[in-house]
Coordinates of C-alpha atoms in Angstrom, one line a residue:
X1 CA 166.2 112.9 23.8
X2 CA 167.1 115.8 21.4
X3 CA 164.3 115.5 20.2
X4 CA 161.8 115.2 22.4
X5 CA 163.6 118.3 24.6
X6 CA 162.1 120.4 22.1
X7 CA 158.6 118.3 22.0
X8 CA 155.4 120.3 22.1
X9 CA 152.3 118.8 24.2
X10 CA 149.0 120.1 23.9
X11 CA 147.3 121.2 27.2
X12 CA 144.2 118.3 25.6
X13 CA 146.3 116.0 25.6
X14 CA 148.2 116.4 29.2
X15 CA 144.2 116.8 30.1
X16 CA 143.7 113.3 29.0
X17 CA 146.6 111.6 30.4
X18 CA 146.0 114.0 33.9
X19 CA 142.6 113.0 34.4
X20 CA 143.1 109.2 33.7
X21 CA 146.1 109.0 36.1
X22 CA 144.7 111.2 38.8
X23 CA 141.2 108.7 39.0
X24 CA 143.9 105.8 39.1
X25 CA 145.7 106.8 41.5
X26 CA 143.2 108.9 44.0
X27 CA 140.5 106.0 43.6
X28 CA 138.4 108.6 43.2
X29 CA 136.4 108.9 39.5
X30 CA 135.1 111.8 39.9
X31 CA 138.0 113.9 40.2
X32 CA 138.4 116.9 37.7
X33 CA 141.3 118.1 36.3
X34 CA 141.7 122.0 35.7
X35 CA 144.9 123.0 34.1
X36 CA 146.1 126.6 35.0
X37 CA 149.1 128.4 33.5
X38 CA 150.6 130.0 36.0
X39 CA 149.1 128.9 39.5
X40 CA 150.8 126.0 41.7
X41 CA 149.6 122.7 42.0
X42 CA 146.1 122.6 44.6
X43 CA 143.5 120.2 45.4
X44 CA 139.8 120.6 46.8
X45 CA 138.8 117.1 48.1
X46 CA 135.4 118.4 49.0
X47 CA 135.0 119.1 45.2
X48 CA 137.4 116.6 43.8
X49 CA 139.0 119.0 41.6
X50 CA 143.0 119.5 41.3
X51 CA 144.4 122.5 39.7
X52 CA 147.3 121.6 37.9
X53 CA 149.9 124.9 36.1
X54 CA 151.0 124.5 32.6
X55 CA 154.6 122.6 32.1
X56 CA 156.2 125.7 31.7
X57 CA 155.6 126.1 35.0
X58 CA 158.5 124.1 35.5
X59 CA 162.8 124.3 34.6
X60 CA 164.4 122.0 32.9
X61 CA 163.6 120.2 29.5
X62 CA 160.0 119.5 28.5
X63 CA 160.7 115.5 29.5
X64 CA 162.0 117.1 33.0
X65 CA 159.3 119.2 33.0
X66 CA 156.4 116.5 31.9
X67 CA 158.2 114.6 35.2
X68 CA 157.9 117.2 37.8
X69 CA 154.1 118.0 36.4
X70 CA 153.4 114.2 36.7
X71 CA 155.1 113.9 40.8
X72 CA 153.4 117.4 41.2
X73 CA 149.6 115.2 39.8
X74 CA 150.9 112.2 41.9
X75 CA 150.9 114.5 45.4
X76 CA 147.9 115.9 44.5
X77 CA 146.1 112.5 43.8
X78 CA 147.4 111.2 47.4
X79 CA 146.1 114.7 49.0
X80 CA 142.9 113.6 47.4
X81 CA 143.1 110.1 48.8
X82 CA 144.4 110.7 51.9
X83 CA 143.4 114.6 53.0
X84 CA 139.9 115.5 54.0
X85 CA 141.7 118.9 53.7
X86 CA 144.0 121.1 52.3
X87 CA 144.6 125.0 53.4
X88 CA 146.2 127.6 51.0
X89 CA 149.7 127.8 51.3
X90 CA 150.0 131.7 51.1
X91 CA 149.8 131.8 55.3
X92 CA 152.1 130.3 57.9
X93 CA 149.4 128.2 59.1
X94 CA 148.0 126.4 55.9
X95 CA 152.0 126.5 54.8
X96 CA 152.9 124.4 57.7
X97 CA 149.6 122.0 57.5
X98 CA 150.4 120.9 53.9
X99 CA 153.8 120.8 54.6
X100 CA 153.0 118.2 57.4
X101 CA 150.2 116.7 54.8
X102 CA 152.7 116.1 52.3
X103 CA 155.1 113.8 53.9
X104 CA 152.3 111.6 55.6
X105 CA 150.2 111.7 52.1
X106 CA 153.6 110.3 50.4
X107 CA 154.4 107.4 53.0
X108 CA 150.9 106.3 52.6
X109 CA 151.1 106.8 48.9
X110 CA 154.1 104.5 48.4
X111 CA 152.5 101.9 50.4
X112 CA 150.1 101.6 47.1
X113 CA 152.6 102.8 44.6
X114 CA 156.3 102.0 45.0
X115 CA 157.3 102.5 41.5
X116 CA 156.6 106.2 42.0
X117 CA 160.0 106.7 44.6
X118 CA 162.1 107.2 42.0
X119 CA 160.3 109.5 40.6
X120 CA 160.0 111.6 43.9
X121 CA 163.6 111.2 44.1
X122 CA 164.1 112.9 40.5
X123 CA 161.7 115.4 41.8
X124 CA 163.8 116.2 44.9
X125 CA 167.0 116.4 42.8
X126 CA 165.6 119.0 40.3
X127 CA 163.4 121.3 42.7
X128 CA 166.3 121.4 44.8
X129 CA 167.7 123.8 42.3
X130 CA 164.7 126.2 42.6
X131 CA 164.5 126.3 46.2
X132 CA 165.5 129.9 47.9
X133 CA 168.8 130.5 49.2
X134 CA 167.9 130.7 53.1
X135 CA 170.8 134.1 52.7
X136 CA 168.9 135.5 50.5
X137 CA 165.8 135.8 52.5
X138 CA 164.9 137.6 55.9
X139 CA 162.4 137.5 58.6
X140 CA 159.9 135.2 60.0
X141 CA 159.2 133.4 56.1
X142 CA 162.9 132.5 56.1
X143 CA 162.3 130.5 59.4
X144 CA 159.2 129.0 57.6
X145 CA 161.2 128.1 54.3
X146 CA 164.1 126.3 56.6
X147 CA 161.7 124.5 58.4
X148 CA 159.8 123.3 54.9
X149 CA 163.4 122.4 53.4
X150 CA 164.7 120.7 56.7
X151 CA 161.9 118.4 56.8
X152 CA 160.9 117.2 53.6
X153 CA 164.3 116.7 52.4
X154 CA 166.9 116.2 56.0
X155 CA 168.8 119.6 54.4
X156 CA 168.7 123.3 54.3
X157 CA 170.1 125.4 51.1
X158 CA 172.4 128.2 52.8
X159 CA 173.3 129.2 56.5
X160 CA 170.9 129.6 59.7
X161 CA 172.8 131.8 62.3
X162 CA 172.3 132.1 66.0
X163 CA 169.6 129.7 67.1
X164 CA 167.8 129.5 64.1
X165 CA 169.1 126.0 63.0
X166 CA 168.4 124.5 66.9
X167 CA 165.0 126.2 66.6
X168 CA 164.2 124.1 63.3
X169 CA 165.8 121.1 64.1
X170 CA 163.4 120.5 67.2
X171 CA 160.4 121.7 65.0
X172 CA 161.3 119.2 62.6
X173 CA 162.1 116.4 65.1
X174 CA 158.4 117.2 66.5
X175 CA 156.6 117.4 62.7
X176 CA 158.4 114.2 62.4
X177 CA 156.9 112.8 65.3
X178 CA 153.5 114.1 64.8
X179 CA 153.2 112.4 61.3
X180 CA 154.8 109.0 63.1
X181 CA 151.8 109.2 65.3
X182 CA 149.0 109.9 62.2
X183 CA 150.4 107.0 60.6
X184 CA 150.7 104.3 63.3
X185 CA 147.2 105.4 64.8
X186 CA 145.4 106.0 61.1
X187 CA 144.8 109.6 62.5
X188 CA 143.8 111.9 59.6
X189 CA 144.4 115.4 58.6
X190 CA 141.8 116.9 61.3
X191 CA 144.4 115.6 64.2
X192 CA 147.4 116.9 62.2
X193 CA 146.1 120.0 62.0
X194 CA 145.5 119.9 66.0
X195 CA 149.2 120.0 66.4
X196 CA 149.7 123.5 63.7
X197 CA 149.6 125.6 66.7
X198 CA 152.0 123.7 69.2
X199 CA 154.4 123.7 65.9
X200 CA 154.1 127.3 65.2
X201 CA 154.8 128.5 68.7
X202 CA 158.2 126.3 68.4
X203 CA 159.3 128.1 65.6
X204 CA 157.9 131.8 67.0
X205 CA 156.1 132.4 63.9
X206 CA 152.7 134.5 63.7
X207 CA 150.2 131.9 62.1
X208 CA 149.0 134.4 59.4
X209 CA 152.5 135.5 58.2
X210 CA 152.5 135.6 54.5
X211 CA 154.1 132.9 52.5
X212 CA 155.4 134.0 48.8
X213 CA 153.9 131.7 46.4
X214 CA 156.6 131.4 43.4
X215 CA 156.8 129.2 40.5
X216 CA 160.1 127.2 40.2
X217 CA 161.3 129.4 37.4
X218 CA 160.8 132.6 39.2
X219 CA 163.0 131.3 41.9
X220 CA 166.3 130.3 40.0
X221 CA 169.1 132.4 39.9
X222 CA 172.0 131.2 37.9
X223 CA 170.7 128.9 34.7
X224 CA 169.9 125.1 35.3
X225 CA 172.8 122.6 34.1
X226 CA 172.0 119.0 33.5
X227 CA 175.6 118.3 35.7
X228 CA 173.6 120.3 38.5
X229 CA 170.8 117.9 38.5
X230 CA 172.6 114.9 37.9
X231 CA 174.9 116.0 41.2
X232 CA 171.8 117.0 43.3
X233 CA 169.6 113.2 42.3
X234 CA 173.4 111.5 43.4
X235 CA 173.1 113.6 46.6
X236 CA 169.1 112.5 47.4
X237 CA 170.2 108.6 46.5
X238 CA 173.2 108.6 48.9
X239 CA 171.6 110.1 51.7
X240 CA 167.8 108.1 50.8
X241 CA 168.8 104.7 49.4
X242 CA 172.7 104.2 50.6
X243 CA 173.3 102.0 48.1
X244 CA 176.8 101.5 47.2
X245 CA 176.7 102.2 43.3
X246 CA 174.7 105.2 43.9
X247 CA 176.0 106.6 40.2
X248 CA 174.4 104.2 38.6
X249 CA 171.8 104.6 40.7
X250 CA 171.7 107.7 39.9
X251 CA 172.1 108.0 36.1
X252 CA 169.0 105.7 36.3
X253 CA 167.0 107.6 37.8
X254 CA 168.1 110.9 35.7
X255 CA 167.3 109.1 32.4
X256 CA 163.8 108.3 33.7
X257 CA 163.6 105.7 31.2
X258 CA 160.3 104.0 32.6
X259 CA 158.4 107.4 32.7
X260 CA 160.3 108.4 28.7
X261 CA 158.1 105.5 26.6
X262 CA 155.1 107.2 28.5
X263 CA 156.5 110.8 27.3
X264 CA 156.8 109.8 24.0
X265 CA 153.6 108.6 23.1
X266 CA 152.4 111.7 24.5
X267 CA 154.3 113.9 22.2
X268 CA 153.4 111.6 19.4
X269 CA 149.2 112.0 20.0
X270 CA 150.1 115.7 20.6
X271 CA 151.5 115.5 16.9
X272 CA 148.9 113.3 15.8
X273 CA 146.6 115.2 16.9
X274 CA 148.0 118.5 16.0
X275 CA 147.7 116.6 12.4
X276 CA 144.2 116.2 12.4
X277 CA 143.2 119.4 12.5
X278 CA 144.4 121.3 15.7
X279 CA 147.4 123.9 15.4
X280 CA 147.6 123.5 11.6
X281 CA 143.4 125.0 11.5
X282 CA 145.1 128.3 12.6
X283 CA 146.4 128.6 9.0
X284 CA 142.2 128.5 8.1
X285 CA 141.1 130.8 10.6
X286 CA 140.1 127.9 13.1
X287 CA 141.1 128.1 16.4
X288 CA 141.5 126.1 19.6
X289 CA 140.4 127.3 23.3
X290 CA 143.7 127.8 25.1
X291 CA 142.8 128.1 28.2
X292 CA 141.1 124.5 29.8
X293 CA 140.1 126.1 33.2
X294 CA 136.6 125.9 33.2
X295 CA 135.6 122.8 33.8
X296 CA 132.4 120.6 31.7
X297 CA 130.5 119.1 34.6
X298 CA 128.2 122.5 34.5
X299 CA 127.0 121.1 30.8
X300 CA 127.1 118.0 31.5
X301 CA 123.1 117.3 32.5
X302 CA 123.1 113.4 33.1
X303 CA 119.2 113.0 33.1
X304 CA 119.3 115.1 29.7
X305 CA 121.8 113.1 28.0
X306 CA 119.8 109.3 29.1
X307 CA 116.9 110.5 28.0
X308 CA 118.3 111.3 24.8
X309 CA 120.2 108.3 24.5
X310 CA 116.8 105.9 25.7
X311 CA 114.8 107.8 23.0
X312 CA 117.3 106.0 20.1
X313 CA 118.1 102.6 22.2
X314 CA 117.0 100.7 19.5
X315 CA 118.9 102.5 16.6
X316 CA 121.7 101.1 18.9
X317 CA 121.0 97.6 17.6
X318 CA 120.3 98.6 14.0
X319 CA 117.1 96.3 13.4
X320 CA 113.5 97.3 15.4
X321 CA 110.5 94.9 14.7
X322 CA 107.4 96.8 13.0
X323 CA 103.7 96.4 12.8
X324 CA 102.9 96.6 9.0
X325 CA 100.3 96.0 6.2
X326 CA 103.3 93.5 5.1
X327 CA 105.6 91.7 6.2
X328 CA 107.7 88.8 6.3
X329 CA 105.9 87.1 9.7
X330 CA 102.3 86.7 10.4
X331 CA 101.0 88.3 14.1
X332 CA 98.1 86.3 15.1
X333 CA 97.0 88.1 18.5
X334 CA 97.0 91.0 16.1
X335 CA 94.9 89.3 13.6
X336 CA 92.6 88.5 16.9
X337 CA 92.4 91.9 17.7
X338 CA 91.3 93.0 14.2
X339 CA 94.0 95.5 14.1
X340 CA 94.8 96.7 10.7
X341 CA 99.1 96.0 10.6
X342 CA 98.8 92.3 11.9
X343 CA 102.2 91.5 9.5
X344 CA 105.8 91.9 11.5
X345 CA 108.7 93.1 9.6
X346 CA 112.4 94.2 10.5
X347 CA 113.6 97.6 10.0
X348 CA 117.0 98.5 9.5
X349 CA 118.2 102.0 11.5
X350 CA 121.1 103.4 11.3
X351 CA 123.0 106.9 10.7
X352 CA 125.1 106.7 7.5
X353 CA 125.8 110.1 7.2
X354 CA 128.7 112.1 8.3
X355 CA 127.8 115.3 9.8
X356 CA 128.8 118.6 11.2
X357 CA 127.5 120.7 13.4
X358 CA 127.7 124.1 13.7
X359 CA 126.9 126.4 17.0
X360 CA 125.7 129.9 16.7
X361 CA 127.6 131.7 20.1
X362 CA 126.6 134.8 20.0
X363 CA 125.8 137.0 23.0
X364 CA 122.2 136.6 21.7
X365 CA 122.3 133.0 23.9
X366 CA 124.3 134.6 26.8
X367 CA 121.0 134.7 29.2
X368 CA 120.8 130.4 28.1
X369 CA 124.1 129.6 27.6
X370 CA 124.5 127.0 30.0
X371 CA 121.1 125.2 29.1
X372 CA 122.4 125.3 25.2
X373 CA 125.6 124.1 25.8
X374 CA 124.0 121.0 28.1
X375 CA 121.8 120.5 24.6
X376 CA 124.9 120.1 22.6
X377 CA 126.3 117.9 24.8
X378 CA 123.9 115.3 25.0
X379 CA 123.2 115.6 21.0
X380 CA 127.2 115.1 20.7
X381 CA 126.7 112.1 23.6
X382 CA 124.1 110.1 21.3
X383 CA 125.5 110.8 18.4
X384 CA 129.1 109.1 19.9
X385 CA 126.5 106.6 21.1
X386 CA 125.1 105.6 17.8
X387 CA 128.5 105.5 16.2
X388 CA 128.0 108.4 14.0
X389 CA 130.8 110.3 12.1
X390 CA 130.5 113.8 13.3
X391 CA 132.4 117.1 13.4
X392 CA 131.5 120.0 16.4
X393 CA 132.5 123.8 15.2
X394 CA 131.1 126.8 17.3
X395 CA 131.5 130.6 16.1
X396 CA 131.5 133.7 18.3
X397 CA 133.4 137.4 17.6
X398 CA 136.6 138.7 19.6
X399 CA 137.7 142.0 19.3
X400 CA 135.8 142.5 16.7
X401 CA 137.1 139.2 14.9
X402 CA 135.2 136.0 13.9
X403 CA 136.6 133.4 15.9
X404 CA 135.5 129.8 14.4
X405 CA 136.4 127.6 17.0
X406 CA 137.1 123.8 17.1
X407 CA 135.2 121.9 19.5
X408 CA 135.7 118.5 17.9
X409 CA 137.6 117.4 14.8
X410 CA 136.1 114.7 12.5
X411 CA 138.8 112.9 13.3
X412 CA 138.6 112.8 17.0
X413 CA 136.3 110.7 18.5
X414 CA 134.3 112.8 21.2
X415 CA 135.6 113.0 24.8
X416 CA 135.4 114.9 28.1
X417 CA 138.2 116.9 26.4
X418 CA 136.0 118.1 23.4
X419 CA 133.2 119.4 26.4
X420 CA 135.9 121.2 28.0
X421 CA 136.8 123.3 24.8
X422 CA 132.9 123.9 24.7
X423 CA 132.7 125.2 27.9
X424 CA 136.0 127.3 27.0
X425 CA 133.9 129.7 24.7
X426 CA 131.8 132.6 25.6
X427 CA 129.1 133.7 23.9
X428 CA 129.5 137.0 22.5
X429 CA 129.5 139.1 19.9
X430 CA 127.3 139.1 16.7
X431 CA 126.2 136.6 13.6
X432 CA 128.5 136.5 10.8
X433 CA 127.4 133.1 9.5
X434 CA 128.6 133.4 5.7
X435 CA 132.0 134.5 7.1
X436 CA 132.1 131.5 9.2
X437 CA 131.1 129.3 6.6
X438 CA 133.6 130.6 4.2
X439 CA 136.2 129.7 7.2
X440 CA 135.0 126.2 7.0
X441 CA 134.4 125.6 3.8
X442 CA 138.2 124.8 3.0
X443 CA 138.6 122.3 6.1
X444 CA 135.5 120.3 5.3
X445 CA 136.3 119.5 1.8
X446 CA 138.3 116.6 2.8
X447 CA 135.8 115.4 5.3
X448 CA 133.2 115.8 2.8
X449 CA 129.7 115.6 5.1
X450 CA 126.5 114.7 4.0
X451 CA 124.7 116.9 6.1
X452 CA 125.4 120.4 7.4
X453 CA 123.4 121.4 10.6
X454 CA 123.5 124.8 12.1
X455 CA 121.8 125.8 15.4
X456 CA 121.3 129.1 15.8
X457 CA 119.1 131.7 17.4
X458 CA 119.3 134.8 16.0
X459 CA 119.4 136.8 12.6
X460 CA 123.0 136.7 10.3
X461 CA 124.5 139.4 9.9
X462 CA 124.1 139.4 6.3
X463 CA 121.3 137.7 4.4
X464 CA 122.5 137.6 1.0
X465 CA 126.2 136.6 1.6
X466 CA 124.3 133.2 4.1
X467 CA 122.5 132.6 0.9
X468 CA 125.4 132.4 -1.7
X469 CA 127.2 130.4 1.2
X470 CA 124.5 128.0 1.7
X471 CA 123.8 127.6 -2.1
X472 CA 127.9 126.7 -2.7
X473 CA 128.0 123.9 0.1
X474 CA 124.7 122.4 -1.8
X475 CA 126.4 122.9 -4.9
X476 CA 128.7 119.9 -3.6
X477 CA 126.6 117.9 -2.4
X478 CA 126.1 119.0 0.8
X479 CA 122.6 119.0 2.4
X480 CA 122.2 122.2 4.5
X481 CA 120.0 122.3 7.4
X482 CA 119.3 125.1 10.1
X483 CA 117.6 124.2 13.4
X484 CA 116.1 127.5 15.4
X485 CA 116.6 127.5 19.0
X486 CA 114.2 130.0 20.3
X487 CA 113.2 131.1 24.0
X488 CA 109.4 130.3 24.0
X489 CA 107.1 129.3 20.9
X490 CA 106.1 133.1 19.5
X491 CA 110.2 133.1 19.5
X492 CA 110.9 129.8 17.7
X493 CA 108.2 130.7 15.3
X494 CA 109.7 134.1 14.0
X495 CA 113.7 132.5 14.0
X496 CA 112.1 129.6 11.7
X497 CA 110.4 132.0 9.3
X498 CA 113.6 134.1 9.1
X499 CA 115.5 131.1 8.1
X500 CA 113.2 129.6 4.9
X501 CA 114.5 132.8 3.1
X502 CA 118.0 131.2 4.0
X503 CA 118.5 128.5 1.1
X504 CA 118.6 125.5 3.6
X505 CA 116.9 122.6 2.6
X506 CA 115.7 122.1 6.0
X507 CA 114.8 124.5 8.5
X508 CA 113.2 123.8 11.6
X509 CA 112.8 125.9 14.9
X510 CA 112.1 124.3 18.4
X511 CA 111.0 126.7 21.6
X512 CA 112.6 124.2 24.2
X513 CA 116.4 123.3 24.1
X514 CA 115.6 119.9 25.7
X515 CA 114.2 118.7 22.1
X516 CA 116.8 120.0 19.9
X517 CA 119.1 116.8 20.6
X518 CA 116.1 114.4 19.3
X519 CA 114.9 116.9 16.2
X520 CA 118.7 116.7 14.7
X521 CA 119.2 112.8 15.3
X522 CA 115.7 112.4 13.7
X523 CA 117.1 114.5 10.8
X524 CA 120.0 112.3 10.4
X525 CA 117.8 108.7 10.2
X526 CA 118.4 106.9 6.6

């Protein structure tokens, strides 16, 4: 464990694993994943998307903290399943809903995935520590808090005076009742959020009182010891399973050894992957997107990427029959029909080359961003198809720096993860190709391509220096291409003139982005 405490995961990687076990357990396979530093854990089952925070959102050790992430996905998966809605937590009223939600979203949820209550135990034992002090807190939230605490958990951390403790207990005795009733009638969240108001008058609250939204670190007070947590997980056993060796019980669950092999190989494809070309590409200039908040369904055009894909069915295969002067087998209904190829012969098709592509982001695109983005795509979709050895770069300036940015590794095979780092990056800023291919240059000598394409649709920022650039990568062996992507033909026309005076051996323009997938596979056939 001393080891992994100090393991790094890479936000790809959690994206992965998130997605996978969000679809598994929601039933739902469509649901998106966003990952956002700093905001709590939210679902929108009308758009099944869950917005998950970063896992330093958390306390504890990064295993304790890759645990509470994963209960926190598991909640939000069974909101998905089970909610039609979910309000924002930062009023009284869509505080006490999810609240409600919550437990009847986790009895149903164990119904389907019982392995998961020790885990929800190990959750309870650790949050614990991060939930307010009910004496440290005044007015009507700390009545909302207590009633939140009380319920979920049969507890309250701190002292309720006067008649605040018989005012929550009979809230909670109703909530409990409520959710009894959704459960044995299959009532849904629209009846449980019939019952809000009846359960806000009991605990004299103004429905649109503002709840503080704080992340578990911003509530603790004195530091986090292991012994605290261990206590806390002995307390949730005793009370939840009343077993009588709840230490060992307890220890158990504190060790998480069934969710640890599952940590583990995280960290190690984190390091793998960090290997192949992720964190270490800093050192070369390269960079990753940090942020993974904007989500790739937007450039991900579905009739775009079949089409594409049905245009090269047959290079699936790897042999086509051909019509032909000659052949190895005689057609006679061609002979009949005095056509002049009447011999059938088999073609081989196929993509031996490795490849990298390079994408101009510029602001120059800014106004067809979206539509060049959902052109990559399905280019990087067929190419995946085909089987083809490919690497995805894409270029754009920062604050006044080049910022060469890796989309997909050659390494890496390509995923919904490599489209969310392309929809990560903006288009802005100018053309400093040669500078860009300089950055490259050192990180594709040990892929060694056959063919380097560039799509771009505007003029470099220096000519000369793209020449001397373009000459040394052909120097090596490396065929240099450059594909034009204008807005209309007069457009496409003037971007491919200014790139024969370029050094590429190829250069072609194309006036609608919807062809630019097929012109560079056709490029690529051997």
């Amino acid at each position: 464990m001393s080891k992994l405490e100090k393991a790094v995961m890479r936000n790809d990687v959690l994206l992965d694993i998130a997605t996978f076990l969000a679809r598994r357990w929601s039933g739902n396979d469509r649901t998106i994943i966003t990952l956002a530093p700093d905001r709590p854990p939210a679902t929108k089952p009308d758009k099944s998307q869950v917005t998950l925070p970063a896992l330093a959102y958390y306390v504890g050790t990064d295993f304790q903290r890759y645990r509470q992430w994963r209960v926190a996905l598991w909640y939000e998966s069974m909101r998905m399943r089970h909610s039609s809605k979910v309000l924002s937590n930062e009023h009284a009223f869509g505080f006490l809903l999810n609240t409600l939600e919550t437990k009847r979203v986790e009895i149903l949820g164990l119904r389907d995935w019982e392995g998961m209550e020790n885990e929800l135990i190990f959750y309870e034992g650790i949050s614990w520590q991060s939930r307010q002090l009910l004496n440290t807190i005044y007015g009507r939230y700390k009545i909302a808090e207590a009633f939140s605490q009380y319920f979920l958990t049969g507890y309250v951390k701190g002292e309720l005076f006067g008649g605040e403790l018989e005012k929550v207990q009979k809230a909670v005795e109703f909530a409990n009742e409520v959710v009894k009733e959704a459960l044995d009638n299959n009532y849904g969240t629209e009846w449980v959020e019939q019952q809000i108001p009846k359960l806000i008058k009991m605990l004299e609250l103004d429905p649109l009182v503002s709840i503080p939204v704080l992340a578990p670190r911003t509530r603790m007070g004195a530091s986090l010891t292991q012994q605290d947590v261990l206590k806390q997980i002995e307390k949730v056993v005793r009370t939840k399973k009343r077993e009588k060796d709840s230490e060992e019980k307890s220890k158990e669950i504190y060790e998480g050894s069934d969710v640890l092999h599952e940590f583990e190989a995280l960290v190690k494809e984190s390091k793998k992957t960090e290997n192949k070309g992720y964190d270490s590409l800093e050192n070369f200039g390269l960079s990753v997107p940090d942020r993974m908040d904007v989500d790739e369904t937007q450039i991900y055009d579905l009739d775009l990427i079949q089409k594409v894909k049905a245009a090269f069915r047959e290079w699936k295969t790897g042999w086509v029959e051909r019509h032909d002067e000659t052949g190895e087998e005689l057609d006679i209904e061609t002979i009949v029909e005095s056509l002049p190829k009447p011999f059938l012969s088999d073609v081989k098709l196929s993509i031996k080359s490795k490849v990298v592509l390079l994408l101009d982001h510029s602001s120059s695109i800014a106004d067809v961003e979206t539509e060049y983005k959902q052109a990559t795509v399905a280019l990087c979709e067929a190419l995946s198809y085909l089987g083809v050895k490919f690497a995805v770069y894409a270029f754009s300036t920062e604050n006044r720096q080049v910022k060469c940015w890796v989309v997909k590794p050659p390494t890496v095979k390509w995923s919904l993860v490599c489209a969310r780092r392309l929809a990560q990056i903006k288009a802005v800023g100018g053309t400093p190709l040669a500078e860009v291919y300089g950055l490259l240059q050192p990180v594709l000598k040990s892929f060694k391509p056959d063919i380097f394409v560039t799509l771009t649709d505007g003029e470099p920022s220096d000519f000369d220096a793209v020449r001397a650039m373009v000459l040394s990568y052909r120097k090596v062996g490396i065929k240099m291409v450059a594909i034009g992507v204008g807005r209309n033909l007069n457009d496409a026309v003037g971007i491919g003139q200014n790139l024969k005076y370029l050094n590429y051996e190829k250069a072609l323009s194309v006036s609608r982005l919807q062809d630019m997938p097929k012109k560079v596979i056709k490029l690529l056939r051997a």
